[in-house]
Amino acid sequence: MSILGVELRRSAALGAALITVVIGVGALYAATGRWSGGWMALAMTIREYLLLLWPLALMAGAWQGRREHRAKVGELFASTPRPPVRRMLPVLVAMACTLAAAYLVVTVAGLAWIVTTARYLPLVNFVVVTGVGVLSVVAAAWLGLGVGRLLPALVTVPALGVAGVLLVGVGSLVPPDRVAAAISPVHGTSLFHDYQTIDSRVSGAVAIWMVALAVTGLLLFVAAGRRARLAAVVPVLLGLVAATAVVPHDQDVLNWPVDPVARELVCTDDTPTVCVSRVHAGVLDAVTPPARDGLAVLAKLPNAPRAVHEDTGVVGFGEDRATPQEGVVTIDVRIDRRGRLAHPAAVVPEIVAGLGVPYDGKCRNRHAATERAAASWLLGREPRSDVGVVPGMLAEDPELNAEAVTLWQRLRRLPEGEALARVTAVRDALLVCEDPVGILSGSAG
């Protein structure tokens, strides 16, 4: 332990750990909105940041591996009877412990941000994804130690940094996907939706590959001759074969697997029922009041929806659009950078906007101006563009809202009963996949 203490004080281990913490925490808190949605989002984001942390650990190991060369004591130590493994073990342990601790500190720093808002904890997946991240930085440090001792030139350190970026970054994109998933710890970590996870078989393949790299680095670091150094290549080859054999072949599992438990709906005990996905359970209390306000607006229509559910579909990621449920209006639930409900003012307009009729992806009967005019009449306000109010709204044709205002003004000049009948007719047309154009103006044939 005393020798390990000396290594911690004199080696590059503490410095590398400190830099890792600064870069990792800085990168996390520079974009909290990317991972504020939950525990898995945090674990996957930190794994994605291995694009920075892995080359850093590789360079730190290479710098430390040059120490005997820098101090010009290589021949002196080689002449001592003490086995090389015992002499170098404290360096290996110091680098492994400090960088592993640094990765965990970055994780804890992220947890401090979401611990009061994130309710859903997939413990096994979170531990596995985080554990593979820890193993990755240790493997990088050990590989750097071995290469740094084998090639002690100063240029080795920056060259390894570039090689690390290529292996982790470009390696995550090389075809086929199953090879990329096996060799790059950042493959599949880019978040596209809040129900995303990493399949344990993919994590297992990455773990095998990282262990192989770590063993190669260890053998290079303690190798005393040419044959021993050549033998160090064997673990890399075996690890690559084993990792690619373990990794699954399914493209959806490799690239964007979905956690089905995270998508399960959590609902209010009372009615009208409001449901959100389990991963968003922390904002159910915030969603419920405006969601019920939206249902109250739609209640002016006959046979109006009686419940609001979060839309948990992930269309475009190996899934088709879900079939709409009768009596249910769906909304998107978005989380802000603090882990709370983002844009609460958009909930009511989003519920009323389609008159309670979700788009099924098949009918080509939607008419934005007509729907906006009808929804605005129900809301009791003049139509206005929802750009900047409803998240994700793109810039629109300026004539669209003008058309909606014209239709809305015609509705207002009608007796309330007749206006409600026309709005109901628009809703009914949408339900049966008919064109609603002309209904509000009284020109529908």
CSV table of C-alpha atoms in Angstrom, one decimal, residues 10-338:
chain,number,residue,atom,x,y,z
A,10,ARG,CA,4.3,10.6,-8.4
A,11,SER,CA,2.7,9.1,-11.4
A,12,ALA,CA,0.3,10.6,-13.9
A,13,ALA,CA,-2.7,8.8,-12.3
A,14,LEU,CA,-4.1,11.6,-10.2
A,15,GLY,CA,-3.6,14.2,-12.9
A,16,ALA,CA,-5.3,12.0,-15.5
A,17,ALA,CA,-8.2,11.4,-13.1
A,18,LEU,CA,-8.6,15.1,-12.4
A,19,ILE,CA,-8.6,16.0,-16.1
A,20,THR,CA,-11.1,13.2,-16.7
A,21,VAL,CA,-13.4,14.6,-14.0
A,22,VAL,CA,-13.1,18.2,-15.3
A,23,ILE,CA,-13.8,17.3,-18.9
A,24,GLY,CA,-16.5,14.7,-18.1
A,25,VAL,CA,-18.5,16.9,-15.7
A,26,GLY,CA,-18.0,20.0,-17.9
A,27,ALA,CA,-19.3,18.1,-21.0
A,28,LEU,CA,-22.3,16.8,-19.0
A,29,TYR,CA,-23.3,20.2,-17.6
A,30,ALA,CA,-22.8,22.0,-20.8
A,31,ALA,CA,-25.8,20.1,-22.2
A,32,THR,CA,-28.0,18.9,-19.3
A,33,GLY,CA,-31.0,18.7,-21.6
A,34,ARG,CA,-29.5,15.7,-23.4
A,35,TRP,CA,-29.7,13.5,-20.3
A,36,SER,CA,-32.0,15.1,-17.8
A,37,GLY,CA,-34.7,12.6,-18.7
A,38,GLY,CA,-33.5,9.8,-16.6
A,39,TRP,CA,-30.8,7.4,-15.3
A,40,MET,CA,-30.3,5.5,-18.6
A,41,ALA,CA,-30.0,8.8,-20.5
A,42,LEU,CA,-27.3,9.8,-18.2
A,43,ALA,CA,-25.4,6.5,-18.4
A,44,MET,CA,-25.6,6.5,-22.2
A,45,THR,CA,-24.5,10.1,-22.5
A,46,ILE,CA,-21.4,9.5,-20.3
A,47,ARG,CA,-20.6,6.4,-22.5
A,48,GLU,CA,-21.0,8.7,-25.5
A,49,TYR,CA,-18.5,11.1,-24.0
A,50,LEU,CA,-15.9,8.3,-24.1
A,51,LEU,CA,-15.2,9.8,-27.5
A,52,LEU,CA,-13.2,12.3,-25.4
A,53,LEU,CA,-12.4,10.3,-22.2
A,54,TRP,CA,-11.1,7.1,-23.9
A,55,PRO,CA,-8.3,8.9,-26.0
A,56,LEU,CA,-7.5,10.9,-22.8
A,57,ALA,CA,-7.0,7.7,-20.8
A,58,LEU,CA,-5.0,6.2,-23.6
A,59,MET,CA,-2.7,9.3,-23.7
A,60,ALA,CA,-2.3,9.3,-19.9
A,61,GLY,CA,-1.2,5.7,-20.0
A,62,ALA,CA,1.2,6.3,-22.8
A,63,TRP,CA,2.8,9.3,-20.9
A,64,GLN,CA,3.2,7.1,-17.8
A,65,GLY,CA,4.5,4.2,-19.8
A,66,ARG,CA,7.4,6.5,-21.0
A,67,ARG,CA,8.6,7.1,-17.4
A,68,GLU,CA,11.5,4.7,-17.4
A,69,HIS,CA,12.7,6.0,-20.8
A,70,ARG,CA,12.4,9.6,-19.6
A,71,ALA,CA,14.3,8.9,-16.4
A,72,LYS,CA,16.9,6.8,-18.3
A,73,VAL,CA,16.6,3.9,-15.8
A,74,GLY,CA,15.3,1.2,-18.1
A,75,GLU,CA,18.5,-0.8,-18.2
A,76,LEU,CA,19.0,-0.3,-14.4
A,77,PHE,CA,15.6,-1.8,-13.6
A,78,ALA,CA,16.1,-4.6,-16.1
A,79,SER,CA,19.2,-5.7,-14.3
A,80,THR,CA,17.5,-6.1,-11.0
A,81,PRO,CA,16.3,-9.6,-9.9
A,82,ARG,CA,12.8,-8.3,-9.0
A,83,PRO,CA,10.2,-9.7,-11.5
A,84,PRO,CA,8.9,-7.0,-13.8
A,85,VAL,CA,5.3,-7.7,-13.0
A,86,ARG,CA,5.8,-7.0,-9.3
A,87,ARG,CA,7.6,-3.8,-10.1
A,88,MET,CA,5.0,-2.6,-12.5
A,89,LEU,CA,1.9,-3.7,-10.6
A,90,PRO,CA,1.5,-0.5,-8.5
A,91,VAL,CA,1.5,1.6,-11.7
A,92,LEU,CA,-1.2,-0.6,-13.2
A,93,VAL,CA,-3.3,-0.5,-10.1
A,94,ALA,CA,-2.9,3.3,-9.7
A,95,MET,CA,-3.9,4.1,-13.2
A,96,ALA,CA,-6.9,1.7,-13.0
A,97,CYS,CA,-8.2,2.8,-9.7
A,98,THR,CA,-7.9,6.6,-10.3
A,99,LEU,CA,-9.5,6.5,-13.8
A,100,ALA,CA,-12.2,4.2,-12.7
A,101,ALA,CA,-12.9,6.5,-9.7
A,102,ALA,CA,-12.9,9.5,-12.1
A,103,TYR,CA,-15.5,7.9,-14.3
A,104,LEU,CA,-17.7,7.1,-11.3
A,105,VAL,CA,-17.3,10.7,-10.0
A,106,VAL,CA,-18.6,12.0,-13.3
A,107,THR,CA,-21.6,9.7,-13.0
A,108,VAL,CA,-22.3,10.8,-9.5
A,109,ALA,CA,-22.1,14.4,-10.6
A,110,GLY,CA,-24.8,13.7,-13.2
A,111,LEU,CA,-26.9,11.8,-10.7
A,112,ALA,CA,-26.9,14.8,-8.4
A,113,TRP,CA,-28.7,16.8,-11.1
A,114,ILE,CA,-31.5,14.2,-11.7
A,115,VAL,CA,-31.9,12.3,-8.4
A,116,THR,CA,-34.9,14.4,-7.3
A,117,THR,CA,-36.7,14.2,-10.7
A,118,ALA,CA,-35.9,10.8,-12.3
A,119,ARG,CA,-38.2,8.2,-10.9
A,120,TYR,CA,-37.5,5.2,-13.2
A,121,LEU,CA,-34.3,3.3,-12.4
A,122,PRO,CA,-33.5,0.3,-14.6
A,123,LEU,CA,-30.8,-0.8,-12.1
A,124,VAL,CA,-29.3,-3.7,-14.0
A,125,ASN,CA,-28.9,-1.9,-17.3
A,126,PHE,CA,-27.7,1.2,-15.6
A,127,VAL,CA,-25.0,-0.7,-13.7
A,128,VAL,CA,-24.0,-2.7,-16.8
A,129,VAL,CA,-23.7,0.4,-19.1
A,130,THR,CA,-21.8,2.3,-16.4
A,131,GLY,CA,-19.5,-0.7,-15.7
A,132,VAL,CA,-18.6,-1.1,-19.3
A,133,GLY,CA,-17.7,2.6,-19.3
A,134,VAL,CA,-15.4,2.1,-16.3
A,135,LEU,CA,-13.8,-0.9,-17.9
A,136,SER,CA,-13.2,1.1,-21.1
A,137,VAL,CA,-11.2,3.8,-19.5
A,138,VAL,CA,-9.1,1.3,-17.5
A,139,ALA,CA,-8.5,-0.7,-20.7
A,140,ALA,CA,-7.4,2.5,-22.5
A,141,ALA,CA,-5.0,3.4,-19.7
A,142,TRP,CA,-3.4,0.0,-19.7
A,143,LEU,CA,-3.1,-0.2,-23.4
A,144,GLY,CA,-1.5,3.2,-23.3
A,145,LEU,CA,1.0,2.0,-20.7
A,146,GLY,CA,2.0,-0.9,-22.9
A,147,VAL,CA,2.4,1.1,-26.1
A,148,GLY,CA,4.1,3.9,-24.2
A,149,ARG,CA,6.7,1.6,-22.8
A,150,LEU,CA,7.1,-0.2,-26.2
A,151,LEU,CA,7.4,3.1,-28.2
A,152,PRO,CA,8.7,5.6,-25.7
A,153,ALA,CA,9.1,8.5,-28.2
A,154,LEU,CA,7.4,11.7,-27.3
A,155,VAL,CA,5.3,11.7,-30.4
A,156,THR,CA,3.7,8.4,-29.3
A,157,VAL,CA,1.4,10.3,-26.8
A,158,PRO,CA,-0.4,12.6,-29.3
A,159,ALA,CA,-0.4,9.8,-32.0
A,160,LEU,CA,-2.2,7.5,-29.6
A,161,GLY,CA,-4.7,10.3,-28.9
A,162,VAL,CA,-5.6,10.5,-32.6
A,163,ALA,CA,-5.7,6.7,-32.8
A,164,GLY,CA,-8.0,6.6,-29.8
A,165,VAL,CA,-10.4,9.1,-31.4
A,166,LEU,CA,-10.4,7.0,-34.6
A,167,LEU,CA,-11.0,3.7,-32.8
A,168,VAL,CA,-13.9,5.0,-30.7
A,169,GLY,CA,-15.4,7.6,-33.1
A,170,VAL,CA,-14.8,6.2,-36.6
A,171,GLY,CA,-15.0,2.7,-35.2
A,172,SER,CA,-18.6,3.2,-34.2
A,173,LEU,CA,-19.5,3.8,-37.8
A,174,VAL,CA,-17.6,1.1,-39.7
A,175,PRO,CA,-19.7,-1.5,-41.4
A,176,PRO,CA,-21.2,-3.9,-40.6
A,177,ASP,CA,-22.9,-2.5,-37.5
A,178,ARG,CA,-22.2,-5.7,-35.5
A,179,VAL,CA,-18.5,-5.1,-35.8
A,180,ALA,CA,-18.9,-1.4,-34.9
A,181,ALA,CA,-21.0,-2.3,-31.9
A,182,ALA,CA,-18.3,-4.7,-30.7
A,183,ILE,CA,-15.3,-2.5,-31.0
A,184,SER,CA,-16.6,1.0,-30.1
A,185,PRO,CA,-17.9,1.8,-26.6
A,186,VAL,CA,-19.9,4.7,-28.0
A,187,HIS,CA,-21.8,2.8,-30.6
A,188,GLY,CA,-25.5,3.0,-30.0
A,189,THR,CA,-25.2,5.7,-27.2
A,190,SER,CA,-26.5,8.7,-29.2
A,191,LEU,CA,-30.0,9.3,-27.8
A,192,PHE,CA,-32.9,9.6,-30.3
A,193,HIS,CA,-35.8,9.0,-27.8
A,194,ASP,CA,-36.3,8.7,-24.0
A,195,TYR,CA,-37.0,4.9,-24.1
A,196,GLN,CA,-33.6,4.0,-25.6
A,197,THR,CA,-31.2,1.6,-23.9
A,198,ILE,CA,-28.2,-0.6,-24.7
A,199,ASP,CA,-28.8,-4.3,-25.1
A,200,SER,CA,-26.8,-6.3,-22.5
A,201,ARG,CA,-25.4,-8.5,-25.3
A,202,VAL,CA,-23.9,-5.5,-26.9
A,203,SER,CA,-22.4,-4.4,-23.6
A,204,GLY,CA,-21.1,-7.9,-23.1
A,205,ALA,CA,-19.3,-7.8,-26.5
A,206,VAL,CA,-17.8,-4.4,-25.7
A,207,ALA,CA,-16.6,-5.7,-22.3
A,208,ILE,CA,-14.9,-8.7,-24.0
A,209,TRP,CA,-13.1,-6.4,-26.4
A,210,MET,CA,-12.0,-4.0,-23.7
A,211,VAL,CA,-10.7,-6.8,-21.6
A,212,ALA,CA,-8.7,-8.0,-24.6
A,213,LEU,CA,-7.2,-4.5,-25.1
A,214,ALA,CA,-6.4,-4.3,-21.3
A,215,VAL,CA,-4.6,-7.7,-21.4
A,216,THR,CA,-2.7,-6.7,-24.5
A,217,GLY,CA,-1.6,-3.5,-22.7
A,218,LEU,CA,-0.6,-5.4,-19.6
A,219,LEU,CA,1.5,-7.9,-21.6
A,220,LEU,CA,3.2,-5.1,-23.5
A,221,PHE,CA,3.9,-3.2,-20.3
A,222,VAL,CA,5.6,-6.1,-18.5
A,223,ALA,CA,7.1,-7.8,-21.6
A,224,ALA,CA,10.9,-8.4,-21.4
A,225,GLY,CA,11.6,-9.6,-24.8
A,226,ARG,CA,10.5,-9.7,-28.5
A,227,ARG,CA,8.5,-12.9,-28.2
A,228,ALA,CA,6.5,-11.7,-25.2
A,229,ARG,CA,5.6,-8.5,-27.2
A,230,LEU,CA,4.5,-10.6,-30.2
A,231,ALA,CA,2.4,-12.7,-27.9
A,232,ALA,CA,0.6,-9.6,-26.7
A,233,VAL,CA,-1.2,-9.4,-30.1
A,234,VAL,CA,-3.0,-12.7,-29.4
A,235,PRO,CA,-5.5,-11.3,-26.8
A,236,VAL,CA,-6.6,-8.6,-29.3
A,237,LEU,CA,-7.3,-11.1,-32.0
A,238,LEU,CA,-9.1,-13.5,-29.7
A,239,GLY,CA,-11.1,-10.7,-28.2
A,240,LEU,CA,-12.2,-9.4,-31.6
A,241,VAL,CA,-13.4,-12.8,-32.6
A,242,ALA,CA,-15.2,-13.4,-29.3
A,243,ALA,CA,-16.8,-10.0,-29.3
A,244,THR,CA,-18.2,-10.2,-32.8
A,245,ALA,CA,-19.4,-13.7,-32.0
A,246,VAL,CA,-21.4,-12.5,-29.0
A,247,VAL,CA,-22.9,-9.3,-30.4
A,248,PRO,CA,-26.5,-9.8,-31.8
A,249,HIS,CA,-27.2,-9.5,-35.5
A,250,ASP,CA,-30.5,-7.6,-35.2
A,251,GLN,CA,-30.1,-4.1,-36.5
A,252,ASP,CA,-32.7,-2.6,-34.2
A,253,VAL,CA,-31.1,-4.2,-31.2
A,254,LEU,CA,-27.7,-2.9,-32.3
A,255,ASN,CA,-28.6,0.6,-33.1
A,256,TRP,CA,-31.7,1.7,-31.2
A,257,PRO,CA,-33.1,-0.9,-28.7
A,258,VAL,CA,-36.2,0.2,-26.7
A,259,ASP,CA,-36.7,-0.5,-23.0
A,260,PRO,CA,-40.3,-1.8,-22.9
A,261,VAL,CA,-40.6,-1.1,-19.2
A,262,ALA,CA,-39.6,2.6,-19.7
A,263,ARG,CA,-42.6,2.8,-22.2
A,264,GLU,CA,-45.2,1.4,-19.8
A,265,LEU,CA,-47.9,3.9,-19.0
A,266,VAL,CA,-48.3,5.2,-15.4
A,267,CYS,CA,-51.7,6.8,-14.9
A,268,THR,CA,-53.6,8.9,-12.4
A,269,ASP,CA,-55.9,7.1,-9.9
A,270,ASP,CA,-58.8,9.5,-10.5
A,271,THR,CA,-60.5,10.6,-13.7
A,272,PRO,CA,-60.3,12.0,-16.3
A,273,THR,CA,-57.3,9.6,-16.7
A,274,VAL,CA,-53.9,11.0,-17.6
A,275,CYS,CA,-51.1,8.7,-18.4
A,276,VAL,CA,-47.4,9.2,-19.1
A,277,SER,CA,-44.6,6.7,-19.7
A,278,ARG,CA,-42.8,5.2,-16.7
A,279,VAL,CA,-39.6,7.0,-17.6
A,280,HIS,CA,-41.5,10.3,-17.4
A,281,ALA,CA,-43.5,9.4,-14.2
A,282,GLY,CA,-41.9,12.3,-12.4
A,283,VAL,CA,-43.8,14.9,-14.4
A,284,LEU,CA,-47.3,13.2,-14.2
A,285,ASP,CA,-48.4,15.7,-11.5
A,286,ALA,CA,-47.3,18.5,-13.8
A,287,VAL,CA,-49.0,17.1,-16.9
A,288,THR,CA,-52.3,16.3,-15.3
A,289,PRO,CA,-53.9,19.7,-14.7
A,290,PRO,CA,-53.3,21.1,-18.2
A,291,ALA,CA,-54.2,17.8,-19.8
A,292,ARG,CA,-57.5,17.8,-18.0
A,293,ASP,CA,-58.0,21.4,-19.1
A,294,GLY,CA,-57.5,20.3,-22.7
A,295,LEU,CA,-60.1,17.4,-22.2
A,296,ALA,CA,-62.5,20.0,-20.8
A,297,VAL,CA,-62.2,22.0,-24.0
A,298,LEU,CA,-62.8,19.0,-26.2
A,299,ALA,CA,-65.8,18.0,-24.0
A,300,LYS,CA,-67.8,20.6,-25.9
A,301,LEU,CA,-67.9,18.1,-28.7
A,302,PRO,CA,-70.1,15.0,-28.5
A,303,ASN,CA,-68.2,11.7,-27.8
A,304,ALA,CA,-65.1,13.6,-26.9
A,305,PRO,CA,-62.0,11.8,-25.7
A,306,ARG,CA,-62.0,10.9,-22.0
A,307,ALA,CA,-58.3,10.3,-21.4
A,308,VAL,CA,-54.9,11.7,-22.3
A,309,HIS,CA,-51.9,9.4,-22.9
A,310,GLU,CA,-48.4,10.1,-23.7
A,311,ASP,CA,-47.5,9.0,-27.2
A,312,THR,CA,-44.8,6.4,-26.6
A,313,GLY,CA,-44.3,5.5,-30.2
A,314,VAL,CA,-40.8,5.6,-31.7
A,315,VAL,CA,-41.7,5.8,-35.4
A,316,GLY,CA,-38.7,5.6,-37.6
A,317,PHE,CA,-36.7,3.4,-35.3
A,318,GLY,CA,-37.9,0.0,-36.5
A,319,GLU,CA,-41.5,0.5,-35.5
A,320,ASP,CA,-44.7,1.4,-37.3
A,321,ARG,CA,-47.1,4.1,-36.1
A,322,ALA,CA,-49.4,2.8,-33.3
A,323,THR,CA,-53.1,2.4,-33.9
A,324,PRO,CA,-55.0,5.3,-32.2
A,325,GLN,CA,-57.1,4.2,-29.2
A,326,GLU,CA,-60.8,5.2,-29.2
A,327,GLY,CA,-61.5,7.9,-26.6
A,328,VAL,CA,-57.9,8.7,-26.0
A,329,VAL,CA,-55.9,11.7,-27.2
A,330,THR,CA,-52.1,11.4,-27.3
A,331,ILE,CA,-49.5,14.0,-26.7
A,332,ASP,CA,-45.8,14.2,-26.6
A,333,VAL,CA,-44.2,14.7,-23.1
A,334,ARG,CA,-40.9,16.6,-23.2
A,335,ILE,CA,-38.4,17.0,-20.4
A,336,ASP,CA,-36.5,20.3,-19.9
A,337,ARG,CA,-32.9,20.6,-18.8
A,338,ARG,CA,-33.9,20.5,-15.1
